[in-house]
CSV table of C-alpha atoms and ligand atoms in Angstrom, one decimal:
chain,number,residue,atom,x,y,z
A,1,MET,CA,23.9,198.2,35.9
A,2,GLU,CA,20.5,197.3,34.4
A,3,ASP,CA,18.8,194.1,34.4
A,4,ILE,CA,19.8,192.0,31.5
A,5,LEU,CA,17.0,189.5,32.5
A,6,LYS,CA,14.1,189.7,34.2
A,7,VAL,CA,11.5,186.8,35.2
A,8,GLU,CA,8.1,187.9,36.0
A,9,ASN,CA,5.8,185.7,38.2
A,10,LEU,CA,6.5,182.5,35.4
A,11,GLN,CA,4.2,179.3,35.2
A,12,ILE,CA,5.2,176.4,33.5
A,13,HIS,CA,2.4,173.2,34.3
A,14,PHE,CA,2.1,170.1,32.4
A,15,PRO,CA,-1.3,168.6,31.6
A,16,VAL,CA,-1.3,165.1,32.6
A,17,MET,CA,-3.4,162.9,30.3
A,18,LYS,CA,-5.2,160.1,31.1
A,19,GLY,CA,-7.0,157.2,27.8
A,20,VAL,CA,-6.0,156.3,24.5
A,21,VAL,CA,-8.5,157.5,22.2
A,22,PHE,CA,-10.3,159.8,24.2
A,23,LYS,CA,-7.4,161.4,26.1
A,24,LYS,CA,-8.7,163.8,29.0
A,25,GLN,CA,-6.6,166.1,31.7
A,26,VAL,CA,-6.9,164.4,34.5
A,27,ALA,CA,-3.8,166.3,36.8
A,28,THR,CA,-1.5,169.1,36.2
A,29,VAL,CA,2.0,169.1,36.9
A,30,LYS,CA,3.0,172.5,38.3
A,31,ALA,CA,6.8,172.6,37.9
A,32,VAL,CA,7.5,176.2,37.8
A,33,ASP,CA,5.0,178.3,40.0
A,34,GLY,CA,4.7,181.8,39.9
A,35,VAL,CA,8.7,182.5,39.5
A,36,SER,CA,10.2,186.2,39.8
A,37,PHE,CA,13.6,187.2,39.8
A,38,SER,CA,16.1,189.4,37.7
A,39,VAL,CA,19.4,189.1,36.6
A,40,LYS,CA,22.2,192.5,36.2
A,41,ARG,CA,24.4,192.3,33.3
A,42,GLY,CA,27.6,190.9,34.0
A,43,GLU,CA,26.6,189.7,37.8
A,44,THR,CA,25.8,185.7,38.3
A,45,LEU,CA,22.7,184.5,39.9
A,46,GLY,CA,23.1,181.2,41.2
A,47,VAL,CA,19.7,178.9,41.2
A,48,VAL,CA,19.5,176.4,44.1
A,49,GLY,CA,17.3,173.6,45.1
A,50,GLU,CA,16.8,170.1,45.4
A,51,SER,CA,15.9,167.6,42.7
A,52,GLY,CA,12.3,168.6,41.3
A,53,CYS,CA,12.4,172.1,42.4
A,54,GLY,CA,12.1,173.2,39.0
A,55,LYS,CA,15.0,175.5,38.6
A,56,SER,CA,16.3,173.5,34.9
A,57,THR,CA,12.8,173.8,34.1
A,58,THR,CA,12.8,177.6,34.5
A,59,GLY,CA,16.5,177.3,32.5
A,60,LEU,CA,14.8,175.8,29.7
A,61,ALA,CA,12.4,178.5,29.4
A,62,LEU,CA,15.0,181.3,29.7
A,63,MET,CA,16.2,179.6,26.6
A,64,HIS,CA,13.2,179.6,24.7
A,65,MET,CA,13.0,175.7,24.9
A,66,LEU,CA,10.1,174.8,26.4
A,67,ALA,CA,6.3,176.4,26.2
A,68,THR,CA,5.5,178.8,29.2
A,69,THR,CA,2.0,178.4,30.8
A,70,SER,CA,2.1,182.6,31.9
A,71,GLY,CA,4.4,185.1,33.3
A,72,ARG,CA,6.8,187.0,31.3
A,73,ILE,CA,11.1,186.8,30.6
A,74,LEU,CA,12.2,189.7,29.5
A,75,PHE,CA,15.7,189.9,27.6
A,76,GLU,CA,16.9,193.4,27.7
A,77,GLY,CA,13.0,194.6,27.7
A,78,GLN,CA,12.2,192.2,25.2
A,79,ASP,CA,9.7,189.4,26.1
A,80,VAL,CA,11.1,185.9,25.3
A,81,THR,CA,7.8,184.4,25.4
A,82,SER,CA,6.4,185.9,22.3
A,83,PHE,CA,9.4,186.2,20.1
A,84,THR,CA,8.7,184.4,16.5
A,85,ARG,CA,11.0,182.0,15.1
A,86,ASP,CA,13.6,184.9,13.8
A,87,GLN,CA,13.5,186.7,16.7
A,88,VAL,CA,14.3,183.5,18.2
A,89,LYS,CA,17.8,182.6,15.9
A,90,GLN,CA,18.8,185.9,17.1
A,91,PHE,CA,17.9,185.5,20.7
A,92,ARG,CA,20.4,182.4,20.3
A,93,ARG,CA,23.2,184.6,19.4
A,94,ARG,CA,22.6,186.2,22.7
A,95,VAL,CA,21.8,183.7,24.7
A,96,GLN,CA,23.4,180.5,25.0
A,97,MET,CA,23.3,177.3,27.6
A,98,VAL,CA,26.2,175.1,29.4
A,99,TYR,CA,24.1,171.7,30.1
A,100,GLN,CA,24.9,169.5,33.3
A,101,ASP,CA,26.3,166.2,31.1
A,102,PRO,CA,29.3,167.0,29.4
A,103,TYR,CA,28.9,163.1,28.4
A,104,GLY,CA,25.8,163.4,26.9
A,105,SER,CA,25.7,166.7,25.3
A,106,LEU,CA,28.6,166.4,23.0
A,107,ASN,CA,28.7,163.9,19.7
A,108,PRO,CA,31.1,161.1,20.5
A,109,ARG,CA,31.9,160.8,16.8
A,110,MET,CA,32.1,164.2,16.0
A,111,LYS,CA,35.3,166.3,15.9
A,112,VAL,CA,35.7,169.1,18.3
A,113,ARG,CA,36.2,171.6,15.3
A,114,ASP,CA,32.4,170.7,14.3
A,115,ILE,CA,31.2,170.6,17.9
A,116,ILE,CA,32.3,174.2,18.7
A,117,GLY,CA,32.0,175.1,15.3
A,118,GLU,CA,28.4,174.1,15.0
A,119,PRO,CA,26.4,177.5,16.0
A,120,LEU,CA,29.0,179.1,13.8
A,121,GLU,CA,27.5,177.0,10.7
A,122,VAL,CA,23.9,177.6,11.9
A,123,HIS,CA,24.2,181.6,12.0
A,124,GLY,CA,25.9,181.2,8.7
A,125,LEU,CA,29.4,181.9,10.1
A,126,ASP,CA,31.6,179.8,8.8
A,127,LYS,CA,32.0,180.5,4.8
A,128,ASP,CA,35.9,182.2,5.7
A,129,ARG,CA,37.9,179.1,6.3
A,130,GLU,CA,40.4,180.6,7.8
A,131,LYS,CA,38.4,182.9,10.1
A,132,TYR,CA,36.6,180.0,10.9
A,133,ASP,CA,39.2,178.0,12.1
A,134,GLN,CA,41.2,181.3,14.3
A,135,ARG,CA,38.5,181.3,15.7
A,136,ILE,CA,37.8,177.4,16.6
A,137,ALA,CA,41.6,177.9,17.8
A,138,GLU,CA,40.6,181.2,20.2
A,139,LEU,CA,37.6,179.6,21.8
A,140,LEU,CA,39.9,176.4,22.2
A,141,ARG,CA,42.6,178.6,24.0
A,142,MET,CA,39.9,180.8,25.8
A,143,VAL,CA,38.4,178.0,27.9
A,144,GLY,CA,42.3,176.4,28.3
A,145,LEU,CA,42.7,173.8,25.9
A,146,LEU,CA,45.1,173.5,23.0
A,147,PRO,CA,44.0,174.6,19.4
A,148,ASP,CA,45.7,171.3,17.5
A,149,MET,CA,42.8,169.4,19.7
A,150,ALA,CA,40.4,170.5,17.2
A,151,ASP,CA,40.7,167.5,15.0
A,152,ARG,CA,40.3,165.2,18.0
A,153,TYR,CA,36.9,163.3,18.9
A,154,ALA,CA,35.0,164.0,22.2
A,155,HIS,CA,35.0,160.7,23.5
A,156,GLU,CA,38.6,161.0,23.7
A,157,PHE,CA,38.8,163.7,26.5
A,158,SER,CA,38.1,163.8,30.2
A,159,GLY,CA,34.7,165.0,31.6
A,160,GLY,CA,36.5,168.2,32.9
A,161,GLN,CA,38.0,168.6,29.1
A,162,ARG,CA,34.4,167.6,27.6
A,163,GLN,CA,33.0,170.3,29.8
A,164,ARG,CA,35.4,173.1,28.4
A,165,ILE,CA,34.4,171.9,25.2
A,166,GLY,CA,30.7,172.7,26.1
A,167,ILE,CA,31.9,176.2,27.3
A,168,ALA,CA,33.9,176.7,23.8
A,169,ARG,CA,31.1,176.1,21.9
A,170,ALA,CA,28.7,178.2,23.6
A,171,LEU,CA,31.0,181.1,23.6
A,172,ALA,CA,31.0,180.8,19.5
A,173,LEU,CA,28.8,183.0,19.1
A,174,GLU,CA,30.1,185.9,21.6
A,175,PRO,CA,26.4,185.3,23.6
A,176,SER,CA,25.6,188.1,26.3
A,177,LEU,CA,23.8,185.5,28.6
A,178,ILE,CA,24.7,182.0,29.5
A,179,VAL,CA,22.4,179.8,31.3
A,180,CYS,CA,24.4,177.1,33.2
A,181,ASP,CA,22.6,174.1,34.3
A,182,GLU,CA,24.2,172.2,36.7
A,183,PRO,CA,27.7,172.4,34.7
A,184,VAL,CA,30.1,170.8,37.3
A,185,SER,CA,27.8,168.1,38.8
A,186,ALA,CA,28.6,165.2,36.7
A,187,LEU,CA,32.5,166.1,37.4
A,188,ASP,CA,34.8,165.0,40.2
A,189,VAL,CA,35.4,167.9,43.0
A,190,SER,CA,39.2,168.3,41.8
A,191,ILE,CA,37.5,169.2,38.7
A,192,GLN,CA,34.8,171.4,39.4
A,193,ALA,CA,37.4,174.1,40.8
A,194,GLN,CA,39.0,174.4,37.8
A,195,VAL,CA,36.0,174.6,35.9
A,196,ILE,CA,34.4,177.0,38.1
A,197,ASN,CA,37.7,179.0,37.9
A,198,ILE,CA,37.2,179.1,34.3
A,199,PHE,CA,33.5,180.5,34.0
A,200,LYS,CA,34.7,183.6,36.6
A,201,SER,CA,37.8,184.0,33.8
A,202,LEU,CA,35.4,184.3,31.2
A,203,GLN,CA,33.3,186.3,33.1
A,204,LYS,CA,35.9,188.9,33.9
A,205,ARG,CA,37.1,188.9,30.2
A,206,LEU,CA,34.1,188.8,28.4
A,207,GLY,CA,31.6,190.9,30.8
A,208,LEU,CA,29.0,187.6,31.1
A,209,THR,CA,26.3,187.2,32.7
A,210,TYR,CA,25.4,183.8,33.9
A,211,VAL,CA,22.6,182.4,35.4
A,212,PHE,CA,23.9,179.0,37.7
A,213,ILE,CA,21.6,176.2,38.4
A,214,ALA,CA,23.2,173.9,40.9
A,215,HIS,CA,21.3,171.1,43.7
A,216,ASP,CA,24.1,172.3,45.7
A,217,LEU,CA,24.7,175.3,48.1
A,218,ALA,CA,28.5,174.8,48.5
A,219,VAL,CA,28.9,175.1,44.3
A,220,VAL,CA,27.6,178.4,43.9
A,221,ARG,CA,29.0,179.9,46.8
A,222,HIS,CA,32.3,180.5,44.4
A,223,ILE,CA,30.6,181.9,41.5
A,224,SER,CA,27.3,183.9,42.7
A,225,ASP,CA,26.8,187.4,43.0
A,226,ARG,CA,23.6,186.8,44.5
A,227,ILE,CA,21.5,183.3,45.0
A,228,ALA,CA,17.5,182.3,44.5
A,229,VAL,CA,16.7,179.3,46.7
A,230,MET,CA,14.1,177.4,44.8
A,231,TYR,CA,11.5,175.0,46.7
A,232,LEU,CA,8.5,172.9,44.6
A,233,GLY,CA,8.5,175.4,41.9
A,234,ARG,CA,8.9,178.9,43.4
A,235,VAL,CA,11.8,181.3,44.8
A,236,VAL,CA,11.6,181.1,48.9
A,237,GLU,CA,14.7,183.1,49.2
A,238,ILE,CA,16.8,185.4,47.2
A,239,ALA,CA,19.9,187.8,48.7
A,240,SER,CA,23.1,188.6,48.0
A,241,ARG,CA,25.6,185.6,48.6
A,242,ASP,CA,27.0,187.1,51.8
A,243,ASP,CA,23.8,187.6,52.9
A,244,LEU,CA,22.6,184.2,52.1
A,245,TYR,CA,25.2,182.4,53.7
A,246,LYS,CA,25.7,184.9,57.0
A,247,ALA,CA,21.9,185.1,57.6
A,248,PRO,CA,19.9,182.9,55.8
A,249,LYS,CA,16.3,183.3,57.0
A,250,HIS,CA,14.2,180.8,55.1
A,251,PRO,CA,14.1,177.3,57.3
A,252,TYR,CA,14.4,175.4,54.0
A,253,THR,CA,17.9,177.2,53.1
A,254,GLN,CA,19.1,177.0,56.7
A,255,ALA,CA,18.4,173.4,55.7
A,256,LEU,CA,20.3,173.6,53.0
A,257,LEU,CA,23.5,175.4,54.3
A,258,SER,CA,23.8,173.2,57.2
A,259,ALA,CA,25.0,170.6,55.3
A,260,VAL,CA,27.3,172.4,53.3
A,261,PRO,CA,30.5,171.3,54.8
A,262,VAL,CA,32.6,173.8,56.2
A,263,ALA,CA,36.7,174.3,55.9
A,264,ASP,CA,37.3,174.8,59.9
A,265,VAL,CA,37.1,171.0,61.1
A,266,ASP,CA,36.0,172.3,65.1
A,267,ALA,CA,32.9,174.9,63.6
A,268,GLU,CA,32.0,171.8,61.3
A,269,ARG,CA,32.0,169.1,64.3
A,270,ASP,CA,30.3,171.8,66.1
A,271,LYS,CA,27.6,172.7,63.6
A,272,GLU,CA,24.2,171.8,63.9
A,273,ARG,CA,22.8,169.8,61.3
A,274,ILE,CA,19.3,170.2,60.3
A,275,VAL,CA,17.5,167.2,58.8
A,276,LEU,CA,14.5,168.0,57.0
A,277,LYS,CA,11.6,165.3,57.5
A,278,GLY,CA,10.6,163.1,54.0
A,279,GLU,CA,10.9,163.7,50.7
A,280,ILE,CA,10.0,166.9,48.6
A,281,PRO,CA,6.4,166.5,47.4
A,282,SER,CA,5.3,166.1,44.0
A,283,PRO,CA,4.7,169.1,42.1
A,284,LEU,CA,1.1,167.2,41.2
A,285,ARG,CA,0.3,168.0,44.5
A,286,ILE,CA,1.8,170.8,45.9
A,287,PRO,CA,0.7,171.7,49.4
A,288,SER,CA,-1.4,173.9,50.5
A,289,GLY,CA,-0.9,177.0,52.2
A,290,CYS,CA,3.3,177.4,52.6
A,291,ARG,CA,4.5,174.4,50.3
A,292,PHE,CA,7.2,174.0,52.9
A,293,HIS,CA,5.1,173.3,55.6
A,294,THR,CA,5.0,169.9,55.4
A,295,ARG,CA,8.9,170.0,56.2
A,296,CYS,CA,9.2,172.8,57.9
A,297,PRO,CA,10.6,172.9,61.4
A,298,ALA,CA,9.1,176.0,62.6
A,299,ALA,CA,6.1,175.2,60.5
A,300,MET,CA,2.7,177.1,62.5
A,301,ASP,CA,-1.3,176.8,61.9
A,302,LYS,CA,-1.3,179.6,59.9
A,303,CYS,CA,1.4,177.7,57.4
A,304,LYS,CA,-1.3,175.0,56.6
A,305,THR,CA,-3.9,177.3,54.6
A,306,GLN,CA,-1.8,180.7,54.1
A,307,ASP,CA,0.5,180.9,51.4
A,308,PRO,CA,2.9,183.4,52.6
A,309,ALA,CA,4.3,186.3,50.0
A,310,MET,CA,7.7,187.4,49.5
A,311,SER,CA,8.5,190.2,51.8
A,312,GLU,CA,12.0,192.4,51.3
A,313,HIS,CA,14.1,193.3,54.2
A,314,GLY,CA,16.6,195.1,53.3
A,315,GLY,CA,19.5,194.7,50.4
A,316,GLY,CA,17.4,192.9,48.3
A,317,HIS,CA,16.9,190.3,50.7
A,318,ALA,CA,13.7,188.9,50.4
A,319,VAL,CA,12.2,185.9,52.1
A,320,ALA,CA,8.7,184.3,51.4
A,321,CYS,CA,7.8,182.9,55.2
A,322,HIS,CA,5.3,184.0,57.7
A,323,LEU,CA,7.6,184.0,60.0
A,324,TYR,CA,9.3,187.6,58.7
A,325,ALA,CA,5.8,189.0,57.4
B,401,SF4,FE1,8.2,176.9,57.6
B,401,SF4,FE2,5.5,178.5,58.0
B,401,SF4,FE3,8.0,179.7,57.0
B,401,SF4,FE4,6.7,178.0,55.6
B,401,SF4,S1,5.5,180.1,56.2
B,401,SF4,S2,8.9,178.4,55.9
B,401,SF4,S3,5.8,176.4,56.8
B,401,SF4,S4,7.8,179.2,59.0
């Protein structure tokens, strides 16, 4: 299968300005600082990391919603970062986003029909009202809702139902790729599994590709084919789901995984939990050398000065850590 998406050394830096009249740049926030990965057509890449690691900023850049500092984002071979307005409009038909907050991302005063139909209107696909209504009914059915819910308002629905409406809206233009930014983290655990199952069945039916962003390795496990772990603006490990869960290499991935509960009660009791020191550093002051060295339980002297490069260890399993150089 070919790559539908390729991200090459993506950097997104924000200047920090000071002064009212004469503004002066005093620092730089390196939100995304050299991210590379690729996604094959029809697969799901999970992107995981703590809050502030740059995963959502990366997601917005994939959608052409943020200016990039450098690097390339290739969608079907074309560099999204240099698209014109017209190209962006066409691109929006192929790439859509599902947002984290099903409460904030849907206007509560709009009818479901208008929410789901908005992308169709923007692209002038609402002129034939009969076809338009049929499409709204079909989209509602695809996400497990009833067509007669189209005339109700978003505020009348539960969180899980609202996220289904958000998914239906994302599907309206028949995209190939959907960027899902923490789409279940605002939902109750019992509802999360239902929504993940909807994503999975839609993928099977429509051949969709997902970039699935989450802060929790437990969530991405059930949907991802491969997983990229991000720390402070970089991908530090990327592997197939099975490789990552069975044999995580990076000390950060090992720590994240040690916090994921396992179903077996005995295994859960005997499991060693790796507790990381301190908080994730500010992207304003990225540590020298390996950016994880201030929290890493395996840090060595050279980790303070030498930035580890990504090295490949078979089967597409790559890690940025001196332990494996
Ligand atoms: Fe830890 Fe050093 Fe590996 Fe960084 S390079 S993850 S500090 S062992």
